[in-house]
XYZ file of C-alpha atoms in Angstrom:
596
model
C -1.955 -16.585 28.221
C 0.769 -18.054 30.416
C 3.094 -15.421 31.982
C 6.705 -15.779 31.786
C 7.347 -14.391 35.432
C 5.487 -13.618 38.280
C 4.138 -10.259 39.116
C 6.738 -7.548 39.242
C 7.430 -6.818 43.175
C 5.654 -3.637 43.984
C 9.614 -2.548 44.871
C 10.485 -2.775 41.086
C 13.114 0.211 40.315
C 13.950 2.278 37.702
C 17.826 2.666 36.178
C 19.972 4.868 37.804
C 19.345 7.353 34.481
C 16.079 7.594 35.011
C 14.978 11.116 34.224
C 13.952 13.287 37.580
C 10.630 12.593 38.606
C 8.087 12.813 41.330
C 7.504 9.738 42.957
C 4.720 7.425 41.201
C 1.427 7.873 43.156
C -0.996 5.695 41.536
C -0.609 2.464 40.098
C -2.381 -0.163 37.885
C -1.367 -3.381 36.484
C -1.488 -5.548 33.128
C -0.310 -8.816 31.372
C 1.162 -6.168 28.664
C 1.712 -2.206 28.212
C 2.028 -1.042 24.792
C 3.376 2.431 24.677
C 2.345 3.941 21.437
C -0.987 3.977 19.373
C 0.359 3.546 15.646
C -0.160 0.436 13.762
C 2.865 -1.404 15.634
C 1.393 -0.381 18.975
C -2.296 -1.339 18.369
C -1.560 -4.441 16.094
C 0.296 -5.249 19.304
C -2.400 -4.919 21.262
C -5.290 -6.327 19.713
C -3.354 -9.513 18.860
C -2.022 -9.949 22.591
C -5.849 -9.190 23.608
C -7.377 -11.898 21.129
C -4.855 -14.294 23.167
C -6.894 -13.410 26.426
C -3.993 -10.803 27.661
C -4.989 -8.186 29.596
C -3.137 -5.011 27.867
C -2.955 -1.370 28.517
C -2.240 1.105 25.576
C -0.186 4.423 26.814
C -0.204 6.872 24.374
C 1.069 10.449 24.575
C -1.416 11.993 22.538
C -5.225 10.643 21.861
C -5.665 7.293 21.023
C -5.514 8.296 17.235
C -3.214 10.953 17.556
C -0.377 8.541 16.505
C 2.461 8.810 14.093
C 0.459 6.131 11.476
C -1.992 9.153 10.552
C 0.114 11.191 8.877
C 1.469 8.341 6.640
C 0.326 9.335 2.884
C 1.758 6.982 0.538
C 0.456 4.018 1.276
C 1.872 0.280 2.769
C 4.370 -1.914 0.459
C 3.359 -5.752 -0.159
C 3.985 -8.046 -3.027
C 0.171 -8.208 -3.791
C -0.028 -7.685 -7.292
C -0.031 -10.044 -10.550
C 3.396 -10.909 -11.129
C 4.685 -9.530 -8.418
C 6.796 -12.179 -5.624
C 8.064 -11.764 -2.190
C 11.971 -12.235 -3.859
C 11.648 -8.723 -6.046
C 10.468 -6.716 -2.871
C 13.241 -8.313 -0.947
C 15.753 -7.426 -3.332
C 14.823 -3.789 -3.750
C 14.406 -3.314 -0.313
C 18.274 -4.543 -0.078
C 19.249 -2.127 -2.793
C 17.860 0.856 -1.049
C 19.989 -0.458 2.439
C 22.953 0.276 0.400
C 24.469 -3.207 2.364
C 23.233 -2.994 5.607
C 20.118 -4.490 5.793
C 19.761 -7.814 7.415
C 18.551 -10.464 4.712
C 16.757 -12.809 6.729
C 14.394 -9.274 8.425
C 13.739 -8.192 4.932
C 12.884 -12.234 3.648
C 10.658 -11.914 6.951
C 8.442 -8.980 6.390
C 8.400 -9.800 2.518
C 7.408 -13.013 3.390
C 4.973 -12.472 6.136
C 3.763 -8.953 4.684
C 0.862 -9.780 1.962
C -0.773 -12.256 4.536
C -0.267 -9.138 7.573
C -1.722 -6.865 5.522
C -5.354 -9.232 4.465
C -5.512 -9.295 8.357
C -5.757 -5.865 8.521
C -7.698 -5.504 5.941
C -10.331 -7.833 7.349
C -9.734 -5.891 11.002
C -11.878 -3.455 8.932
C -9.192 -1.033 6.890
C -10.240 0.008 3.507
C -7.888 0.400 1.054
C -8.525 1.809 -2.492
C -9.841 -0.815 -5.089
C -10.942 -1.085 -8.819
C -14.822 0.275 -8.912
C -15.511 -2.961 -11.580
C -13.053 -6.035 -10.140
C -12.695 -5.017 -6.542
C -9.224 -5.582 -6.537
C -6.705 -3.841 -4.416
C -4.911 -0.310 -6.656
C -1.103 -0.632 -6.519
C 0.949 2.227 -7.352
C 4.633 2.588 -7.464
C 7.242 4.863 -4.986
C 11.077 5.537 -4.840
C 13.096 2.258 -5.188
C 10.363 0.113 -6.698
C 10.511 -1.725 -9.536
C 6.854 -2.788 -9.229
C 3.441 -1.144 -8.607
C 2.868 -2.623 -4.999
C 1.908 0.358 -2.871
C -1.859 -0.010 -1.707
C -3.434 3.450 -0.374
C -6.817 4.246 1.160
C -8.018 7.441 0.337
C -6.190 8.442 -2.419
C -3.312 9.799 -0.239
C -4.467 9.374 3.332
C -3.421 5.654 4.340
C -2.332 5.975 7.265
C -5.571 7.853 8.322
C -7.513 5.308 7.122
C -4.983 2.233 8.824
C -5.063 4.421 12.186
C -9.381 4.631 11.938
C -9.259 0.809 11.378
C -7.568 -0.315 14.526
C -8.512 2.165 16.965
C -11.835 1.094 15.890
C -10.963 -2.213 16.767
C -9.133 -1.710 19.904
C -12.167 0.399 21.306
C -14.312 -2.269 20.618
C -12.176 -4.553 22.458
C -12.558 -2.724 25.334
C -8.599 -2.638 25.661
C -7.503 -0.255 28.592
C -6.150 2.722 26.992
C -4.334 5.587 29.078
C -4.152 9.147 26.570
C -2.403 11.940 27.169
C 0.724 10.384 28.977
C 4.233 10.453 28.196
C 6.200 7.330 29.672
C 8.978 7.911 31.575
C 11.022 5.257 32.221
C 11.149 1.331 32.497
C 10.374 -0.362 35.465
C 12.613 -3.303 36.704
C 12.597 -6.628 39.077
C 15.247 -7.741 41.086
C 16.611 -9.899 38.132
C 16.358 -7.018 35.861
C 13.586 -8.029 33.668
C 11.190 -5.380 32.660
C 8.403 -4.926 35.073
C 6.521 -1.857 33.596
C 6.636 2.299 32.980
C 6.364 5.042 34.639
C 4.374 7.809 33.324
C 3.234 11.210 33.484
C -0.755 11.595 32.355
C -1.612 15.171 31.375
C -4.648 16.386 33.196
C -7.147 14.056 31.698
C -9.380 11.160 32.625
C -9.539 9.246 35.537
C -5.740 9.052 36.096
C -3.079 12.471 36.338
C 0.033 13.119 37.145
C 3.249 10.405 37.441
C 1.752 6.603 38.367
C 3.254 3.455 36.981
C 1.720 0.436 34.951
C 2.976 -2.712 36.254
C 3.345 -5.264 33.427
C 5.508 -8.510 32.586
C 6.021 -7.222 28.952
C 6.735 -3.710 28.072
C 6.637 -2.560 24.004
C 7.954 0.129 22.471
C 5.913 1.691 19.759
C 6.416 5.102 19.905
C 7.552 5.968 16.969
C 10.167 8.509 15.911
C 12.673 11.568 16.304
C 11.911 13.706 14.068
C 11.630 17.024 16.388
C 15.479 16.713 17.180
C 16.007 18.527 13.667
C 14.445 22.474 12.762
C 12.361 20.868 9.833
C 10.798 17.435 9.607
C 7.279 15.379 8.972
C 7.172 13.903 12.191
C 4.206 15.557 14.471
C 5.203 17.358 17.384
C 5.300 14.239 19.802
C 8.108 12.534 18.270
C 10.877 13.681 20.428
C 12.602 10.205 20.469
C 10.769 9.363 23.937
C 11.017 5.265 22.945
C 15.190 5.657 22.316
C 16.031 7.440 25.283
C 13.648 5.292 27.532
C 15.679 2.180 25.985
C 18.823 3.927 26.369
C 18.378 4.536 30.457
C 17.398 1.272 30.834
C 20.501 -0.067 29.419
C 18.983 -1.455 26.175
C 21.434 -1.364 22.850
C 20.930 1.143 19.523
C 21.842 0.967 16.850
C 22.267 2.697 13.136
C 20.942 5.942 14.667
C 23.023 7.755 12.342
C 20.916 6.758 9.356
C 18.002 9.265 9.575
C 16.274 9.835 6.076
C 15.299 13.163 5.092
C 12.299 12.619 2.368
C 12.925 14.852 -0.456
C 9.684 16.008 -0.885
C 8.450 18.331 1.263
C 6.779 21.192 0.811
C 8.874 24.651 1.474
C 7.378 27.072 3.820
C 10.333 29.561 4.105
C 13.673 29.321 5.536
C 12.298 30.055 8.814
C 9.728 27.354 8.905
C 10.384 24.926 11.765
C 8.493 22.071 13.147
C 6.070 20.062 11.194
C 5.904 20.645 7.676
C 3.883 19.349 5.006
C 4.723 16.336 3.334
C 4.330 15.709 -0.525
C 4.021 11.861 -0.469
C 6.306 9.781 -2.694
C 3.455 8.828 -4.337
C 2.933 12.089 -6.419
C 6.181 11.032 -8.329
C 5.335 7.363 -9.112
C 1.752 8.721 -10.330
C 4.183 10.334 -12.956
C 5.410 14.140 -11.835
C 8.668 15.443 -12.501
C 11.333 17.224 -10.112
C 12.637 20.400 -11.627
C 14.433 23.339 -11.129
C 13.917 26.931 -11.472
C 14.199 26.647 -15.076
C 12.007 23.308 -15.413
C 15.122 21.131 -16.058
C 14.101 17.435 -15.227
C 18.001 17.157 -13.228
C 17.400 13.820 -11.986
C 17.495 12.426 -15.669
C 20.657 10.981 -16.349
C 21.698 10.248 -12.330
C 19.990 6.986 -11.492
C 18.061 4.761 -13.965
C 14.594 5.270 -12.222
C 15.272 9.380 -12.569
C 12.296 10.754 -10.125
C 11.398 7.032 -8.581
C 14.753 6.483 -7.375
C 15.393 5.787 -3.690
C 15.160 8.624 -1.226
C 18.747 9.323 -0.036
C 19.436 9.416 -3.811
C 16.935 12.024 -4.562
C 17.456 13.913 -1.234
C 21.549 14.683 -1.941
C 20.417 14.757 -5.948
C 18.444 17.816 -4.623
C 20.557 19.189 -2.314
C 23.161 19.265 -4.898
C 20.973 21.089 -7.272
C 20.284 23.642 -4.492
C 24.156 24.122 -3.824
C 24.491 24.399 -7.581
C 21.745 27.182 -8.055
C 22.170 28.887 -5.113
C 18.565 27.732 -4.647
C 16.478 27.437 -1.235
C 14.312 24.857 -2.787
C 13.700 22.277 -6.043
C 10.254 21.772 -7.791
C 8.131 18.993 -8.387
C 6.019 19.596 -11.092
C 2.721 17.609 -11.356
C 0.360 20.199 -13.338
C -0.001 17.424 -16.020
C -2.223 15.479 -13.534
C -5.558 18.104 -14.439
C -7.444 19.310 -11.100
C -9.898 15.734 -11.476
C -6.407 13.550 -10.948
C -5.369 15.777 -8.474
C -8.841 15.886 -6.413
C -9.483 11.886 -6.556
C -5.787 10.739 -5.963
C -3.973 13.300 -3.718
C -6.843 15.672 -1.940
C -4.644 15.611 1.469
C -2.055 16.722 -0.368
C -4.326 19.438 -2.432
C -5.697 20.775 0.415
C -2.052 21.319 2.461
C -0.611 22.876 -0.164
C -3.467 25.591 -0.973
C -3.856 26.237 2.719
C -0.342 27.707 2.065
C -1.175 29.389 -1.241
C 0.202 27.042 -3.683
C -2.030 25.364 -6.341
C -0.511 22.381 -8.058
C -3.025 22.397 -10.467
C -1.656 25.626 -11.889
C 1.771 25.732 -10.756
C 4.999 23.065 -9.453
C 4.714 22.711 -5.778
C 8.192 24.639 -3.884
C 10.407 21.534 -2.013
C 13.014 20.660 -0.681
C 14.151 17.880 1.551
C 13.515 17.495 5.536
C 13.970 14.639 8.744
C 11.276 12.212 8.103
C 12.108 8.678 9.311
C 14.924 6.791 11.672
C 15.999 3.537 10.163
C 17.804 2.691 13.059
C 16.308 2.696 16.872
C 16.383 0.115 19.635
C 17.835 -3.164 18.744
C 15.883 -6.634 18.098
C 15.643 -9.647 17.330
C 13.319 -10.924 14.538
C 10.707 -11.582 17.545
C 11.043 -7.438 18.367
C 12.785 -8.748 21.775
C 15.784 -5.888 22.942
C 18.540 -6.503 25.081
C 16.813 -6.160 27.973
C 14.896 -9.029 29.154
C 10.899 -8.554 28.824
C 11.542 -5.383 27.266
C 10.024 -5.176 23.281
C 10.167 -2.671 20.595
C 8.366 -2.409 17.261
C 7.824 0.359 14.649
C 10.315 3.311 13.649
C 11.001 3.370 17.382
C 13.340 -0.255 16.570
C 16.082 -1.767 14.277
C 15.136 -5.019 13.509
C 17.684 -4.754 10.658
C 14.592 -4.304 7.557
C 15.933 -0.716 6.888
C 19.376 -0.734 6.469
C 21.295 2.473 5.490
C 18.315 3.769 4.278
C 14.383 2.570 4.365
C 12.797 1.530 1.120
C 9.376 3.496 0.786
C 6.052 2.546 2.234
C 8.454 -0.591 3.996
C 7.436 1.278 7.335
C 3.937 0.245 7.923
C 4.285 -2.778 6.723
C 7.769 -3.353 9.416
C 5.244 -2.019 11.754
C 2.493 -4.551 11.221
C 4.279 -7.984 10.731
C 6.709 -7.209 13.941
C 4.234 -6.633 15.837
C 2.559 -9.678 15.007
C 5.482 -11.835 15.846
C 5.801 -9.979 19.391
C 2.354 -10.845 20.095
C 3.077 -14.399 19.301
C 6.210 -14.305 21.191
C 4.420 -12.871 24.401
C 1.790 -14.765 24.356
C 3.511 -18.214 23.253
C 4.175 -19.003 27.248
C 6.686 -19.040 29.392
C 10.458 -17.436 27.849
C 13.972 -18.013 29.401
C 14.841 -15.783 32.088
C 18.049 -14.156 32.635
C 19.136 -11.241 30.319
C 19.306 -11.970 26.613
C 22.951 -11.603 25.119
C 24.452 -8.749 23.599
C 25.694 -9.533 20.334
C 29.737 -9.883 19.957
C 32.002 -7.360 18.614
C 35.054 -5.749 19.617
C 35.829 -4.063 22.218
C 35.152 0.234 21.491
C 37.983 0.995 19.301
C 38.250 4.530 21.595
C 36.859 5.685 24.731
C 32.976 6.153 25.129
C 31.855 9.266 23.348
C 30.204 12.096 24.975
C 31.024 13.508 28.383
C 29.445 12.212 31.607
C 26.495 13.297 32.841
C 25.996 14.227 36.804
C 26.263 10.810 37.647
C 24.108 7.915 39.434
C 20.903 9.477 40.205
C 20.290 11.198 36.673
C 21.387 13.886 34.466
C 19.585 17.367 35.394
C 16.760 17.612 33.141
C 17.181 20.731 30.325
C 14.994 23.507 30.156
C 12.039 23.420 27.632
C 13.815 26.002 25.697
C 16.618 23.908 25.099
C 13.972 21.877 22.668
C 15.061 24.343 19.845
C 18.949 25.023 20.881
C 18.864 20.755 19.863
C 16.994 21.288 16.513
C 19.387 24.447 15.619
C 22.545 22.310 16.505
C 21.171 19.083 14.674
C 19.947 20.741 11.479
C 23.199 22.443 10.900
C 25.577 20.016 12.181
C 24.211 16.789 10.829
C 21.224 17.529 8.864
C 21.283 16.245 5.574
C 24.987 17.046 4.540
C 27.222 15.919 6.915
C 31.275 15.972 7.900
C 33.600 15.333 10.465
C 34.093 19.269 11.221
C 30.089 19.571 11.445
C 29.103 16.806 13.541
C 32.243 17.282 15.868
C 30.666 21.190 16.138
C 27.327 19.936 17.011
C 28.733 17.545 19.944
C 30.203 20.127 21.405
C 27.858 22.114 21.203
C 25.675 19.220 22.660
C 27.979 18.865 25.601
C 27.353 22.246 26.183
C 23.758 22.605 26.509
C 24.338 19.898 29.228
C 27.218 21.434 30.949
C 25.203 24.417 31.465
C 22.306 22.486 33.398
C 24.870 20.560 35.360
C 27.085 24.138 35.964
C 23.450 25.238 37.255
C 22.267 22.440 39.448
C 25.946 22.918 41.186
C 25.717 26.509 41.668
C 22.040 26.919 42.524
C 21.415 23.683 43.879
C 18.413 23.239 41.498
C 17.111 22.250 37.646
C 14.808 22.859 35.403
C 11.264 21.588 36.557
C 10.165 18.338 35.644
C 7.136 18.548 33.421
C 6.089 17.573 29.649
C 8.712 20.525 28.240
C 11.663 19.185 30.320
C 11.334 15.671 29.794
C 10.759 16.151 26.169
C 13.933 18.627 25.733
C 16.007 16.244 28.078
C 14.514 13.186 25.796
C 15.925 15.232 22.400
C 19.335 15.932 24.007
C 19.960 12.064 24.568
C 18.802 10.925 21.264
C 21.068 13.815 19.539
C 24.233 12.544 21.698
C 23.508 9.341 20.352
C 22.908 10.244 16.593
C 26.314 12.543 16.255
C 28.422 9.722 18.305
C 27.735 7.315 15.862
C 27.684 9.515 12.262
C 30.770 10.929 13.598
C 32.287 7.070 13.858
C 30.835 6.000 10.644
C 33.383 7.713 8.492
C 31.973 6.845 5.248
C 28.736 7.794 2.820
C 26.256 4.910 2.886
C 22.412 5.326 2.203
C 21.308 8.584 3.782
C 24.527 9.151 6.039
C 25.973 11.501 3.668
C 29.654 12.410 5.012
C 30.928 15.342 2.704
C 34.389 14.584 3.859
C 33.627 11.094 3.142
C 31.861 10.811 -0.223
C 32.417 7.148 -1.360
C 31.050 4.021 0.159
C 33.395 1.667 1.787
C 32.314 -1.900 2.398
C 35.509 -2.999 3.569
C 35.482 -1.112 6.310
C 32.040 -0.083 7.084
C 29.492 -2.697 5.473
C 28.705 -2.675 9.804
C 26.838 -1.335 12.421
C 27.154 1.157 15.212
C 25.372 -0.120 18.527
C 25.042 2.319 21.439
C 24.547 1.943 25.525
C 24.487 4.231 27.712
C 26.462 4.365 30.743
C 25.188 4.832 34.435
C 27.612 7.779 34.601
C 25.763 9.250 31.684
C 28.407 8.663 29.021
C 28.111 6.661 25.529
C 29.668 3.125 24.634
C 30.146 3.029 20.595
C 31.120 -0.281 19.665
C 30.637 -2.042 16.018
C 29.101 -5.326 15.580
C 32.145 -6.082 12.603
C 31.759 -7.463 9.149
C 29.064 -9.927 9.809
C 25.265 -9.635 9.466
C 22.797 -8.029 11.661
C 22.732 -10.239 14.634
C 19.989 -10.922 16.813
C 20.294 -9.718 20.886
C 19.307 -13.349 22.033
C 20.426 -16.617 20.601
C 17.699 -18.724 21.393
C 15.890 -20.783 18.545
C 13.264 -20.420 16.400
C 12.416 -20.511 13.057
C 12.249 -16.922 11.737
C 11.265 -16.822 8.263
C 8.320 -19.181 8.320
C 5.460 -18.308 5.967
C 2.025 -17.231 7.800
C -1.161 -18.042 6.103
């Protein structure tokens, strides 16, 4: 491998917004650091490694502990008979309701079959026919094709996540568990030169240190835990965004968080993660129905159960609202117990832990946060705005997703990114200098959001403040959405700030810096960010659903919302105009080539 840059100095800073914390006291270096151990993060880092890179994983749980696990479904590919790269494409641009960027989506449909035979022959198993060996395909939301392959009947992303980790041990990659990253490390140019992170107690390294590195990547998944309810595990507090945000990368399409409508309903209390009820169940043929057993999504979109999520999610919340109903029903007794046991036994087993037998009975659901389309901005080559600085996964927005992210499309984003920012890290020397911020207009009103306490950092929130965020979120821009809600929730945002900063000037002191803090701080951030831009986006597109605003409007909206963050702690909101999703950096390359 060929480095871009010399080492980072061993002076390399962090961004004025860096979140308050103790002074690094151990170090290491690397060619790479890969922060996140999903497939993004690990395809990442076993391609980079092949190329003789030296790479360190960082990962805030174990090493297969990541988000990838808990994906049932299964991973979207045009590998079937009949099937073609141009249909995925074009229902993946249906489901972004006019947002998605065409030449992204012609990527990963292009790239995606051949990405996924690598990791099949990295050693993942998928399901297959017992007589022809052939991969199974089954059908989700938003498909007009059977081309969802699944391992385990309804445990895929187990079965990805056992693959590579597998791989990556054997590789004897450098792996660092237990540690939540911090913030990015920069030279005197203001390239990325690393992380700084906080290890839990565990191994051979503890407390904050630093990896020094001449290519960061973002893989760390999602958000989820900003909202009461959600699939996400309890690590996804939007660590990746709020890292990119302090070190002055661009977001963008934030506001665009889908809520799957599927998932299982534990009580109007239940917070945190909660059982999903894959997609997959429907396109195997069961029927959502209310208290009655009225099939009420006959008659509202021509694929009825199958079609995409923000359709089924508001087509459910509206049957709720109409009922005066907690919850919806999906119905999937006509599978038998055998059907049930061979194709969904994850899904079995969650749902009689909590007393519920779909065999015998329709499963209680209702819809819940489940996946950002938007995230850290890219190019198709997962480079950000900030020089050196990559992301990858549900952590970025390479423009695939749109308004609203076509099923099983996530692992698949996941895998053929990461591919191309292996190749692009390892490919030799890059530019220097920043990479360009795409051009748009200048904000069409001051930056949103009040300022923080100014150079030096924002006092970190209490742990506690973890589930003040979810209460404000969930009610203020949860699945239903208006102006009057989401300008509640930012003030009620600003508040839980003003309070630490009201604090810190009358006690001379803030909450502790430790996982809790960091995490609630990390949630805050994201949340400012989310509500700045749904409150801007004054329309109903995908899964923003604006109650005020119920219709669509391309001629004003068919854009997107990028983010910054300010040094004084305040938000820039500034729209990219009428033209497709443009890249950060304008330098050449062919980016829809066909891999073999």
């Amino acid at each position: 491998m060929s480095r871009p840059t010399g080492r980072p100095a061993t002076g390399a800073t962090t961004p004025a917004t860096a979140l308050r914390a103790p002074a690094p006291g151990w170090a290491t270096e690397a060619d790479v650091v890969v922060v996140g151990s999903g497939v993004a993060g690990l395809t990442v880092a076993l391609r980079c490694a092949a190329a003789g890179a030296k790479v360190t994983v960082v990962t805030k749980a174990r090493l297969d502990d990541g988000s990838t696990r808990w994906a049932q479904g299964g991973i979207a590919a045009a590998l079937g008979e009949g099937d073609t790269p141009g249909q995925h494409l074009d229902d993946t641009l249906v489901a972004g309701a006019g947002l998605c960027d065409e030449r992204a989506v012609r990527t990963l449909v292009t790239e995606g079959p051949g990405a996924v035979r690598r990791l099949i022959a990295t050693g993942a198993r998928f399901d297959a026919d017992e007589d022809t060996g052939e991969i199974l395909l089954t059908r989700e939301g938003g498909h007009h094709r059977s081309r969802i392959a699944h391992a385990g009947g309804d445990a895929t992303g187990a079965e990805i996540s056992r693959a590579l980790v597998t791989a990556v041990r054997a590789a004897g990659i450098d792996t660092v568990e237990n540690a939540l990253v911090l913030d990015l490390l920069k030279d005197g140019s203001g390239r990325a030169a690393g992380v700084t992170l906080h290890v839990m107690g565990e191994g051979r390294r503890d407390g904050v240190g630093a990896v020094r590195a001449d290519a960061v990547v973002l893989a760390t998944g999602g958000m989820g835990q900003i909202f009461s309810a959600t699939t996400n595990p309890a690590v996804s507090t939007g660590d990746g965004v709020a890292l990119a945000l302090r070190a002055g990368a661009e977001v963008s399409d934030l506001e665009f968080v889908q809520f799957h409508p599927t998932v299982l309903w534990l009580g109007p209390e239940a917070q945190g993660q909660q059982p999903l009820v894959s997609e997959a169940v429907r396109g195997e043929g069961a029927h959502l129905v209310d208290a009655d057993g009225v099939r009420f999504m006959r008659g509202r979109h021509e694929l009825a159960e199958l079609a995409p999520r923000d359709i089924v999610a508001k087509a459910i919340m509206q049957r709720m609202r109409e009922r005066g109903a907690e919850h919806m029903y999906l119905d999937a007794r006509h599978f038998g117990a055998p059907m049930w046991e061979r194709r969904f036994p994850t899904i079995l087993a969650a749902c009689r832990a909590h007393g519920i037998d779909p065999v015998t009975e329709p499963i209680p659901v209702a819809p819940a946060a489940h996946y950002a389309s938007g995230g850290v901005r890219t190019d198709l080559r997962g480079r950000t705005t900030v020089p050196g600085l990559y992301a990858c996964g549900e952590v970025a927005c390479t423009g695939v997703h749109g308004a609203n992210r076509l099923a099983s499309n996530s692992l698949l984003e996941g895998l053929v990114f990461a591919e191309r920012i292996a190749e692009d890290i390892t490919a030799g020397p890059r530019p220097a200098g920043a990479a360009s911020p795409a051009p748009g207009p200048a904000p069409a009103r001051p930056a949103a959001g009040r300022p923080g306490a100014g150079p030096g950092g924002p006092p970190l929130l209490a742990s506690e403040a973890r589930y003040q965020i979810q209460h404000i979120m969930t009610h203020g821009a949860g699945v239903l959405r208006s102006a009057e809600s989401l300008a509640r929730a930012a003030d009620r945002l600003d508040q839980v700030q003003d309070e630490a900063v009201a604090e810190l000037r009358r006690d001379g002191k803030t909450a502790e810096p430790g996982v809790g803090t960091w995490e609630a701080t990390n949630l805050h951030l994201v949340a400012r960010v989310l509500v700045a831009a749904a409150l801007r986006r004054e329309e109903t597109r995908g899964c923003h659903w604006r109650e005020d605003r119920p219709e669509r409007d391309d001629a004003a909206w068919r854009r997107h919302l990028l983010v910054t963050l300010r040094p004084d702690g305040a938000l820039d909101v500034r729209s990219t105009g009428s033209e497709a999703f443009p890249p950060p950096t304008t330098t050449p390359r062919p980016e829809t080539e066909s891999r073999p």
